[in-house]
Amino acid sequence: MKAKKALLIVDVQNDFCPNGALGVPQGNKIIPVINRYINFFKRKDLPIFITRDWHPVRTRHFKDFGGAWPAHCIQNTPGAQFHPDLKVPAGAIMLYKGMDPEKDSYSAFQAEDISGMTLVKLLAFKGIKELYIAGLATDYCVKFTSIDALKQGFKIKILIDAIKGVNLKPKDSENAIKQITKMGAKKIKLADLTIKRSR
Ligand code: VGL
Ligand code: ZN
């Protein structure tokens, strides 16, 4: 049977958590909530996609080479590994992004799996029309992934209790959420999925 919905978890890596090279304030706090979404999707036998920011040592993405960011999530380093609290499920589809040294590649739609298959192809193959998005960072990867998804006709649910932003400017995350909801994304939280009505 083809799944209609999938969970997409973006960049829950050591470097994006407190004490990481590009630590998102309280970035680790969302991980227990993400784990509960993972259980929910596992129980329903729905696909789970997990991205990793996966940069080469030299990339225009980094300050040293003209970009905006300190070096982070360098391929095969501890900072690029998933945060140890994340319960990565067996069967999750792993995606990598940020390998092109000329581009920022914030969007999961620029990610590919180990064989070079793009996210769009994987979604089409599995018949997925709707993405439930969690992870880091609200104002970059979550934002640009959502924009790309909406532009390509996917439905989006933003898991509002399972995202955190960098906030270089204080309102960046708030504005990102406003922008993507205006484009059609819906905001939901864990209770919206799991609360059983009494009758
Ligand atoms: C990201 C900043 C730099 C992200 C990646 O995945 O949100 N943010 N690289
Ligand atoms: Zn990056």
mmCIF file of C-alpha atoms in Angstrom, residues 7-156:
data_model
loop_
_atom_site.group_PDB
_atom_site.id
_atom_site.type_symbol
_atom_site.label_atom_id
_atom_site.label_comp_id
_atom_site.label_asym_id
_atom_site.label_seq_id
_atom_site.Cartn_x
_atom_site.Cartn_y
_atom_site.Cartn_z
ATOM 1 C CA LEU A 7 7.575 12.313 8.909
ATOM 2 C CA LEU A 8 10.571 14.432 7.910
ATOM 3 C CA ILE A 9 13.119 15.112 10.643
ATOM 4 C CA VAL A 10 15.721 17.671 9.716
ATOM 5 C CA ASP A 11 19.245 18.051 11.013
ATOM 6 C CA VAL A 12 18.979 16.857 14.631
ATOM 7 C CA GLN A 13 22.759 16.716 14.845
ATOM 8 C CA ASN A 14 25.277 17.435 17.581
ATOM 9 C CA ASP A 15 26.529 20.652 15.986
ATOM 10 C CA PHE A 16 23.016 22.144 16.017
ATOM 11 C CA CYS A 17 22.495 21.370 19.691
ATOM 12 C CA PRO A 18 23.835 23.342 22.668
ATOM 13 C CA ASN A 19 27.680 23.077 22.851
ATOM 14 C CA GLY A 20 27.755 22.258 19.144
ATOM 15 C CA ALA A 21 29.581 24.388 16.564
ATOM 16 C CA LEU A 22 26.294 26.088 15.589
ATOM 17 C CA GLY A 23 24.247 25.332 18.664
ATOM 18 C CA VAL A 24 20.595 26.253 18.384
ATOM 19 C CA PRO A 25 19.448 27.482 21.811
ATOM 20 C CA GLN A 26 17.484 24.640 23.429
ATOM 21 C CA GLY A 27 17.861 22.606 20.249
ATOM 22 C CA ASN A 28 18.101 19.406 22.283
ATOM 23 C CA LYS A 29 14.798 20.105 24.084
ATOM 24 C CA ILE A 30 12.730 19.058 21.089
ATOM 25 C CA ILE A 31 14.313 15.606 20.831
ATOM 26 C CA PRO A 32 12.013 13.781 23.318
ATOM 27 C CA VAL A 33 9.035 15.206 21.434
ATOM 28 C CA ILE A 34 10.483 14.128 18.083
ATOM 29 C CA ASN A 35 10.948 10.638 19.531
ATOM 30 C CA ARG A 36 7.226 10.529 20.282
ATOM 31 C CA TYR A 37 6.387 11.564 16.716
ATOM 32 C CA ILE A 38 8.736 8.813 15.561
ATOM 33 C CA ASN A 39 6.801 6.264 17.627
ATOM 34 C CA PHE A 40 3.525 7.529 16.229
ATOM 35 C CA PHE A 41 4.691 7.156 12.616
ATOM 36 C CA LYS A 42 6.299 3.791 13.325
ATOM 37 C CA ARG A 43 3.081 2.459 14.830
ATOM 38 C CA LYS A 44 1.163 3.554 11.745
ATOM 39 C CA ASP A 45 3.831 2.058 9.516
ATOM 40 C CA LEU A 46 4.360 5.404 7.790
ATOM 41 C CA PRO A 47 7.724 6.400 6.295
ATOM 42 C CA ILE A 48 10.239 8.445 8.273
ATOM 43 C CA PHE A 49 12.848 10.553 6.494
ATOM 44 C CA ILE A 50 15.822 11.936 8.401
ATOM 45 C CA THR A 51 18.200 14.511 6.954
ATOM 46 C CA ARG A 52 21.727 15.398 7.929
ATOM 47 C CA ASP A 53 23.580 18.579 7.103
ATOM 48 C CA TRP A 54 26.722 17.060 5.581
ATOM 49 C CA HIS A 55 29.342 19.595 4.558
ATOM 50 C CA PRO A 56 32.789 19.267 3.052
ATOM 51 C CA VAL A 57 35.645 20.991 4.894
ATOM 52 C CA ARG A 58 35.688 23.803 2.309
ATOM 53 C CA THR A 59 32.347 25.297 1.323
ATOM 54 C CA ARG A 60 31.006 28.767 0.618
ATOM 55 C CA HIS A 61 28.495 28.032 3.358
ATOM 56 C CA PHE A 62 31.234 28.671 5.971
ATOM 57 C CA LYS A 63 32.514 32.084 7.106
ATOM 58 C CA ASP A 64 36.100 31.219 6.169
ATOM 59 C CA PHE A 65 35.048 30.860 2.521
ATOM 60 C CA GLY A 66 32.593 33.769 2.267
ATOM 61 C CA GLY A 67 29.485 32.329 3.898
ATOM 62 C CA ALA A 68 27.410 33.062 6.974
ATOM 63 C CA TRP A 69 28.269 30.231 9.337
ATOM 64 C CA PRO A 70 31.063 28.860 11.478
ATOM 65 C CA ALA A 71 32.220 25.447 10.278
ATOM 66 C CA HIS A 72 29.655 22.809 11.305
ATOM 67 C CA CYS A 73 28.397 19.345 10.403
ATOM 68 C CA ILE A 74 31.535 18.377 8.512
ATOM 69 C CA GLN A 75 31.146 14.953 6.938
ATOM 70 C CA ASN A 76 32.058 12.043 9.229
ATOM 71 C CA THR A 77 32.877 14.201 12.270
ATOM 72 C CA PRO A 78 31.190 13.836 15.685
ATOM 73 C CA GLY A 79 29.418 17.177 15.177
ATOM 74 C CA ALA A 80 27.654 15.786 12.118
ATOM 75 C CA GLN A 81 26.326 12.716 13.920
ATOM 76 C CA PHE A 82 22.761 12.548 15.129
ATOM 77 C CA HIS A 83 22.284 13.759 18.676
ATOM 78 C CA PRO A 84 22.565 10.662 20.872
ATOM 79 C CA ASP A 85 19.071 11.193 22.340
ATOM 80 C CA LEU A 86 17.411 10.904 18.918
ATOM 81 C CA LYS A 87 15.885 7.447 18.584
ATOM 82 C CA VAL A 88 16.660 6.879 14.936
ATOM 83 C CA PRO A 89 14.315 4.092 13.907
ATOM 84 C CA ALA A 90 15.344 1.081 11.875
ATOM 85 C CA GLY A 91 13.981 1.594 8.388
ATOM 86 C CA ALA A 92 14.258 5.384 8.443
ATOM 87 C CA ILE A 93 15.360 6.830 5.131
ATOM 88 C CA MET A 94 18.610 8.776 5.564
ATOM 89 C CA LEU A 95 19.249 11.851 3.474
ATOM 90 C CA TYR A 96 22.296 14.071 3.163
ATOM 91 C CA LYS A 97 22.510 17.718 2.123
ATOM 92 C CA GLY A 98 25.032 20.529 1.887
ATOM 93 C CA MET A 99 27.676 18.560 -0.010
ATOM 94 C CA ASP A 100 27.906 21.106 -2.868
ATOM 95 C CA PRO A 101 30.739 23.495 -1.890
ATOM 96 C CA GLU A 102 29.126 26.312 -3.922
ATOM 97 C CA LYS A 103 25.722 26.301 -2.232
ATOM 98 C CA ASP A 104 24.082 26.695 1.181
ATOM 99 C CA SER A 105 21.510 23.935 0.462
ATOM 100 C CA TYR A 106 19.227 24.592 3.429
ATOM 101 C CA SER A 107 16.318 22.677 1.936
ATOM 102 C CA ALA A 108 15.731 18.959 2.305
ATOM 103 C CA PHE A 109 14.663 19.149 -1.349
ATOM 104 C CA GLN A 110 18.375 19.536 -2.059
ATOM 105 C CA ALA A 111 19.104 16.360 -0.112
ATOM 106 C CA GLU A 112 19.704 12.875 -1.440
ATOM 107 C CA ASP A 113 20.047 9.381 -0.081
ATOM 108 C CA ILE A 114 23.217 7.290 -0.156
ATOM 109 C CA SER A 115 22.539 6.221 -3.749
ATOM 110 C CA GLY A 116 21.985 9.795 -4.946
ATOM 111 C CA MET A 117 18.183 9.531 -5.082
ATOM 112 C CA THR A 118 16.546 12.891 -4.386
ATOM 113 C CA LEU A 119 13.829 13.450 -1.812
ATOM 114 C CA VAL A 120 11.255 14.304 -4.498
ATOM 115 C CA LYS A 121 11.849 10.990 -6.242
ATOM 116 C CA LEU A 122 11.605 9.060 -3.002
ATOM 117 C CA LEU A 123 8.350 10.826 -2.121
ATOM 118 C CA ALA A 124 6.892 10.134 -5.545
ATOM 119 C CA PHE A 125 7.947 6.499 -5.360
ATOM 120 C CA LYS A 126 6.191 6.091 -2.005
ATOM 121 C CA GLY A 127 3.103 8.074 -3.007
ATOM 122 C CA ILE A 128 3.575 10.676 -0.300
ATOM 123 C CA LYS A 129 1.557 13.865 -0.560
ATOM 124 C CA GLU A 130 1.933 15.294 2.909
ATOM 125 C CA LEU A 131 4.985 15.944 5.088
ATOM 126 C CA TYR A 132 5.075 16.373 8.845
ATOM 127 C CA ILE A 133 8.176 18.440 9.514
ATOM 128 C CA ALA A 134 10.276 18.532 12.695
ATOM 129 C CA GLY A 135 13.843 19.484 13.550
ATOM 130 C CA LEU A 136 16.443 22.225 13.294
ATOM 131 C CA ALA A 137 16.501 25.001 12.462
ATOM 132 C CA THR A 138 13.081 26.654 12.170
ATOM 133 C CA ASP A 139 14.467 29.706 10.369
ATOM 134 C CA TYR A 140 16.663 27.794 7.889
ATOM 135 C CA CYS A 141 16.217 24.135 7.056
ATOM 136 C CA VAL A 142 12.636 23.855 8.300
ATOM 137 C CA LYS A 143 11.692 27.091 6.549
ATOM 138 C CA PHE A 144 13.308 26.397 3.179
ATOM 139 C CA THR A 145 12.192 22.771 3.149
ATOM 140 C CA SER A 146 8.602 23.851 3.803
ATOM 141 C CA ILE A 147 8.695 26.527 1.103
ATOM 142 C CA ASP A 148 10.050 24.063 -1.466
ATOM 143 C CA ALA A 149 7.480 21.439 -0.475
ATOM 144 C CA LEU A 150 4.558 23.855 -0.743
ATOM 145 C CA LYS A 151 5.794 25.175 -4.104
ATOM 146 C CA GLN A 152 5.891 21.615 -5.386
ATOM 147 C CA GLY A 153 2.343 20.903 -4.249
ATOM 148 C CA PHE A 154 2.923 18.918 -1.075
ATOM 149 C CA LYS A 155 0.812 19.511 2.015
ATOM 150 C CA ILE A 156 2.767 20.511 5.093
#
